[in-house]
Short mmCIF file of C-alpha atoms (C1' of nucleotides) in Angstrom, two decimals:
data_model
loop_
_atom_site.label_atom_id
_atom_site.label_comp_id
_atom_site.label_asym_id
_atom_site.label_seq_id
_atom_site.Cartn_x
_atom_site.Cartn_y
_atom_site.Cartn_z
CA MET A 1 -192.77 -102.26 -147.51
CA PRO A 2 -191.73 -99.29 -149.37
CA THR A 3 -190.33 -100.07 -152.61
CA SER A 4 -188.18 -96.95 -152.60
CA THR A 5 -187.45 -94.27 -150.15
CA SER A 6 -186.16 -91.59 -152.68
CA ARG A 7 -188.19 -88.25 -152.18
CA LEU A 8 -189.68 -86.27 -155.16
CA PRO A 9 -187.22 -83.49 -156.03
CA ARG A 10 -187.91 -79.88 -156.70
CA ALA A 11 -187.66 -80.52 -160.46
CA PHE A 12 -190.81 -82.69 -160.08
CA PHE A 13 -192.93 -79.73 -158.89
CA ALA A 14 -191.26 -77.14 -161.13
CA ARG A 15 -193.36 -78.39 -164.27
CA ALA A 16 -196.68 -77.59 -165.61
CA THR A 17 -199.26 -77.86 -162.83
CA LEU A 18 -201.60 -80.31 -164.84
CA THR A 19 -198.51 -82.60 -165.31
CA VAL A 20 -197.71 -82.45 -161.67
CA ALA A 21 -201.26 -83.08 -160.53
CA ARG A 22 -201.46 -86.20 -162.73
CA ASP A 23 -197.91 -87.48 -161.91
CA LEU A 24 -198.72 -87.18 -158.17
CA LEU A 25 -201.28 -89.86 -158.48
CA GLY A 26 -199.83 -93.18 -156.89
CA GLN A 27 -196.92 -91.31 -155.19
CA ARG A 28 -196.65 -91.46 -151.41
CA LEU A 29 -197.30 -88.48 -149.04
CA VAL A 30 -195.41 -89.01 -145.69
CA HIS A 31 -195.43 -86.98 -142.52
CA VAL A 32 -193.12 -88.13 -139.72
CA ALA A 33 -194.85 -87.13 -136.63
CA GLY A 34 -193.94 -88.16 -133.14
CA GLY A 35 -191.33 -90.55 -134.41
CA ARG A 36 -193.89 -92.45 -136.68
CA ARG A 37 -194.53 -92.59 -140.25
CA LEU A 38 -198.03 -91.40 -141.33
CA ALA A 39 -198.25 -92.13 -144.99
CA GLY A 40 -200.66 -92.82 -147.85
CA LEU A 41 -200.84 -93.00 -151.63
CA VAL A 42 -202.15 -89.94 -153.42
CA ILE A 43 -205.40 -91.03 -155.11
CA GLU A 44 -206.94 -87.53 -156.01
CA THR A 45 -205.47 -84.22 -156.83
CA GLU A 46 -206.90 -80.85 -158.25
CA ALA A 47 -204.93 -78.18 -160.11
CA TYR A 48 -205.24 -74.39 -159.53
CA ILE A 49 -203.47 -72.37 -162.09
CA GLY A 50 -202.66 -68.62 -162.02
CA GLN A 51 -204.38 -65.47 -161.49
CA ASN A 52 -206.62 -66.05 -164.47
CA ASP A 53 -208.21 -69.17 -162.90
CA GLN A 54 -211.11 -67.84 -161.24
CA ALA A 55 -211.20 -70.84 -158.80
CA CYS A 56 -207.63 -70.18 -157.64
CA HIS A 57 -206.98 -68.48 -154.44
CA ALA A 58 -204.47 -66.16 -156.28
CA ARG A 59 -207.18 -64.81 -158.65
CA ALA A 60 -207.10 -61.55 -156.70
CA GLY A 61 -203.46 -61.14 -156.97
CA ARG A 62 -200.68 -61.56 -154.27
CA THR A 63 -201.89 -61.28 -150.79
CA ARG A 64 -200.51 -62.16 -147.47
CA ARG A 65 -202.32 -65.70 -147.59
CA THR A 66 -201.51 -66.49 -151.20
CA ALA A 67 -197.91 -65.22 -151.13
CA VAL A 68 -196.42 -68.79 -150.81
CA MET A 69 -198.17 -69.77 -154.15
CA TYR A 70 -195.92 -67.22 -155.73
CA GLY A 71 -192.88 -68.63 -154.18
CA PRO A 72 -190.59 -71.52 -155.40
CA PRO A 73 -192.23 -74.85 -156.27
CA GLY A 74 -192.12 -77.90 -153.79
CA HIS A 75 -193.42 -75.81 -150.73
CA ALA A 76 -196.69 -76.46 -148.75
CA TYR A 77 -199.55 -73.95 -149.30
CA VAL A 78 -201.76 -74.83 -146.32
CA TYR A 79 -204.98 -72.93 -145.55
CA LEU A 80 -207.85 -73.17 -143.19
CA ASN A 81 -211.27 -73.87 -144.92
CA TYR A 82 -214.69 -73.03 -143.65
CA GLY A 83 -212.79 -72.27 -140.34
CA ILE A 84 -212.60 -75.89 -139.56
CA HIS A 85 -210.53 -77.75 -141.98
CA TRP A 86 -206.86 -77.63 -143.01
CA LEU A 87 -206.21 -78.23 -146.77
CA LEU A 88 -203.00 -79.27 -148.06
CA ASN A 89 -201.49 -77.94 -151.52
CA VAL A 90 -198.07 -78.15 -153.27
CA VAL A 91 -196.74 -75.11 -155.06
CA THR A 92 -195.84 -75.79 -158.61
CA GLU A 93 -194.26 -74.05 -161.69
CA ARG A 94 -191.62 -71.38 -161.63
CA GLU A 95 -191.17 -68.92 -158.94
CA GLY A 96 -193.41 -65.91 -159.47
CA PHE A 97 -196.31 -67.78 -161.01
CA PRO A 98 -198.87 -68.75 -158.53
CA ALA A 99 -200.20 -72.16 -159.07
CA ALA A 100 -200.67 -75.28 -156.74
CA VAL A 101 -202.01 -78.82 -156.59
CA LEU A 102 -204.51 -79.64 -153.87
CA ILE A 103 -204.09 -83.15 -152.31
CA ARG A 104 -207.84 -84.28 -152.03
CA ALA A 105 -207.48 -87.92 -151.12
CA LEU A 106 -205.10 -90.58 -149.88
CA LEU A 107 -205.13 -94.42 -149.57
CA PRO A 108 -203.49 -94.87 -146.05
CA THR A 109 -200.60 -97.23 -146.12
CA GLU A 110 -198.66 -96.56 -142.92
CA GLY A 111 -199.48 -95.31 -139.45
CA LEU A 112 -203.16 -96.76 -139.62
CA ALA A 113 -203.48 -96.94 -135.77
CA VAL A 114 -202.54 -93.32 -135.32
CA MET A 115 -204.99 -92.34 -138.12
CA ARG A 116 -207.80 -94.29 -136.57
CA ALA A 117 -207.18 -92.69 -133.31
CA ARG A 118 -207.06 -89.29 -134.93
CA ARG A 119 -210.13 -89.75 -137.11
CA GLN A 120 -212.52 -91.99 -135.14
CA ARG A 121 -214.07 -92.98 -138.31
CA PRO A 122 -214.20 -96.16 -140.48
CA ASP A 123 -211.11 -97.06 -142.34
CA GLY A 124 -212.64 -96.00 -145.75
CA GLU A 125 -212.99 -92.47 -144.43
CA LEU A 126 -209.51 -92.03 -142.75
CA ALA A 127 -208.29 -89.84 -145.63
CA SER A 128 -210.89 -89.74 -148.31
CA GLY A 129 -211.09 -85.99 -148.47
CA PRO A 130 -209.00 -83.06 -148.39
CA GLY A 131 -209.95 -82.08 -144.96
CA LYS A 132 -209.87 -85.76 -143.66
CA LEU A 133 -206.32 -86.37 -144.85
CA THR A 134 -204.82 -83.49 -143.00
CA GLN A 135 -206.48 -84.52 -139.88
CA ALA A 136 -205.41 -88.16 -140.36
CA LEU A 137 -201.72 -87.20 -141.19
CA ALA A 138 -201.63 -84.43 -138.53
CA ILE A 139 -201.09 -81.61 -141.12
CA ASP A 140 -202.10 -78.12 -140.11
CA GLY A 141 -201.24 -74.47 -140.32
CA SER A 142 -197.91 -74.94 -138.87
CA HIS A 143 -196.86 -76.60 -142.22
CA HIS A 144 -197.80 -73.51 -144.33
CA GLY A 145 -194.80 -72.51 -146.35
CA VAL A 146 -192.56 -75.45 -145.41
CA ASP A 147 -190.15 -76.83 -147.97
CA LEU A 148 -191.32 -80.40 -148.96
CA CYS A 149 -188.14 -80.83 -150.79
CA ALA A 150 -185.58 -80.08 -147.98
CA PRO A 151 -183.54 -83.09 -147.07
CA ASP A 152 -184.75 -82.90 -143.44
CA ALA A 153 -188.24 -82.16 -143.97
CA ALA A 154 -190.75 -84.11 -141.82
CA LEU A 155 -193.37 -83.72 -144.63
CA PHE A 156 -192.47 -84.86 -148.06
CA PHE A 157 -193.32 -87.03 -151.02
CA GLU A 158 -191.72 -90.25 -151.91
CA THR A 159 -191.35 -91.92 -155.21
CA VAL A 160 -193.50 -95.07 -155.57
CA THR A 161 -191.94 -97.49 -158.38
CA GLN A 162 -194.90 -99.79 -158.39
CA PRO A 163 -198.13 -97.85 -158.14
CA PRO A 164 -201.40 -99.55 -157.34
CA ALA A 165 -203.39 -100.98 -160.37
CA ALA A 166 -205.95 -98.46 -160.81
CA GLN A 167 -208.03 -96.48 -163.54
CA PHE A 168 -206.97 -92.96 -164.29
CA LEU A 169 -209.93 -90.45 -164.31
CA ALA A 170 -210.16 -86.76 -164.93
CA GLY A 171 -213.25 -84.60 -164.28
CA PRO A 172 -214.34 -81.15 -163.14
CA ARG A 173 -212.98 -79.78 -159.97
CA VAL A 174 -215.18 -80.34 -156.76
CA GLY A 175 -216.52 -77.91 -154.31
CA LEU A 176 -216.30 -74.73 -156.25
CA GLY A 177 -218.86 -72.28 -155.40
CA LYS A 178 -221.29 -70.96 -157.86
CA ALA A 179 -219.34 -67.82 -158.21
CA THR A 180 -216.89 -69.61 -160.18
CA PRO A 181 -217.55 -68.73 -163.83
CA GLU A 182 -217.08 -70.72 -166.90
CA PRO A 183 -215.12 -72.00 -168.30
CA TRP A 184 -213.15 -72.46 -165.10
CA LEU A 185 -215.98 -74.40 -163.34
CA SER A 186 -215.86 -77.15 -165.80
CA ARG A 187 -212.19 -77.38 -166.52
CA PRO A 188 -211.44 -81.12 -166.08
CA TRP A 189 -208.61 -80.21 -163.55
CA ASN A 190 -209.44 -83.02 -160.99
CA PHE A 191 -207.53 -86.16 -161.32
CA ARG A 192 -207.91 -89.47 -159.41
CA LEU A 193 -207.24 -93.16 -159.39
CA ALA A 194 -210.26 -95.42 -159.32
CA LEU A 195 -209.10 -98.32 -157.17
CA PRO A 196 -210.70 -101.73 -158.01
CA ALA A 197 -212.38 -102.19 -154.68
CA GLY A 198 -212.84 -98.70 -153.39
"C1'" DG B 1 -228.18 -95.18 -149.76
"C1'" DG B 2 -229.57 -90.07 -150.07
"C1'" DC B 3 -230.28 -84.81 -148.75
"C1'" DC B 4 -230.24 -80.84 -145.71
"C1'" DC B 5 -227.77 -77.79 -142.93
"C1'" DG B 6 -224.95 -75.88 -139.21
"C1'" DA B 7 -220.36 -75.50 -137.36
"C1'" DT B 8 -216.47 -72.11 -137.24
"C1'" DA B 9 -212.58 -68.70 -138.19
"C1'" DC B 10 -209.91 -66.50 -141.42
"C1'" DT B 11 -209.28 -63.48 -145.68
"C1'" DC B 12 -210.27 -59.72 -148.25
"C1'" DT B 13 -213.83 -56.13 -149.80
"C1'" DG C 1 -219.47 -57.92 -143.49
"C1'" DA C 2 -219.47 -61.65 -147.08
"C1'" DG C 3 -217.75 -65.69 -148.78
"C1'" DT C 4 -215.42 -70.01 -148.35
"C1'" DA C 5 -210.94 -75.69 -153.00
"C1'" DT C 6 -215.49 -79.32 -146.25
"C1'" DC C 7 -217.22 -82.51 -142.95
"C1'" DG C 8 -220.45 -85.08 -140.35
"C1'" DG C 9 -224.98 -85.49 -137.70
"C1'" DG C 10 -229.67 -85.92 -138.32
"C1'" DC C 11 -233.44 -87.17 -140.71
"C1'" DC C 12 -235.81 -89.84 -144.54
"C1'" DC C 13 -236.38 -93.17 -147.48
#
DNA sequence: GGCCCGATACTCT
DNA sequence: GAGTATCGGGCCC
């Protein structure tokens, strides 16, 4: 039972990326697909901040793929990784500055039956990774560039007034290739909630 | 439980 | 043509 139905406004995303990444933990990502709510609490995020960040896709400047990251905050930056997996990010900071938060894991809360059918995996692996959660919530390239703050958006974040009891952890970003130089490789820009039993 | 490795397609050099 | 913000199967403890 949702404790609130208010959506995270654009002002939430128009802040420092590290702040947004931390504050997104415990909030709810919702995709209304086929008339059903597919939703989960955000339990892991990762920040990618600006052209100087050598792990950020915008490190080579503005290209066709990264143009969305230079746009207004609150929009979805979705891209295909390894030719197989869609990864969902939310654009942050002011328009013109390329930065985003990667949503890396969710705790599924609504639409479990749909997610199980889509994933064909144990419940603990429905959305426990960036490629897994997009498959579970039916998020793909068609969502690239969509405004998550639009009143009629089918994909959006909801405010959770009672986040789950969990320990907050920060650590280095995951999955960066060896090509990523220091200090960017070890910046603790990965944030997660360690839930008691999982 | 762990490690290794192939899949697969898109972006930019 | 190389590299990639991953996943899951196969294999071996």
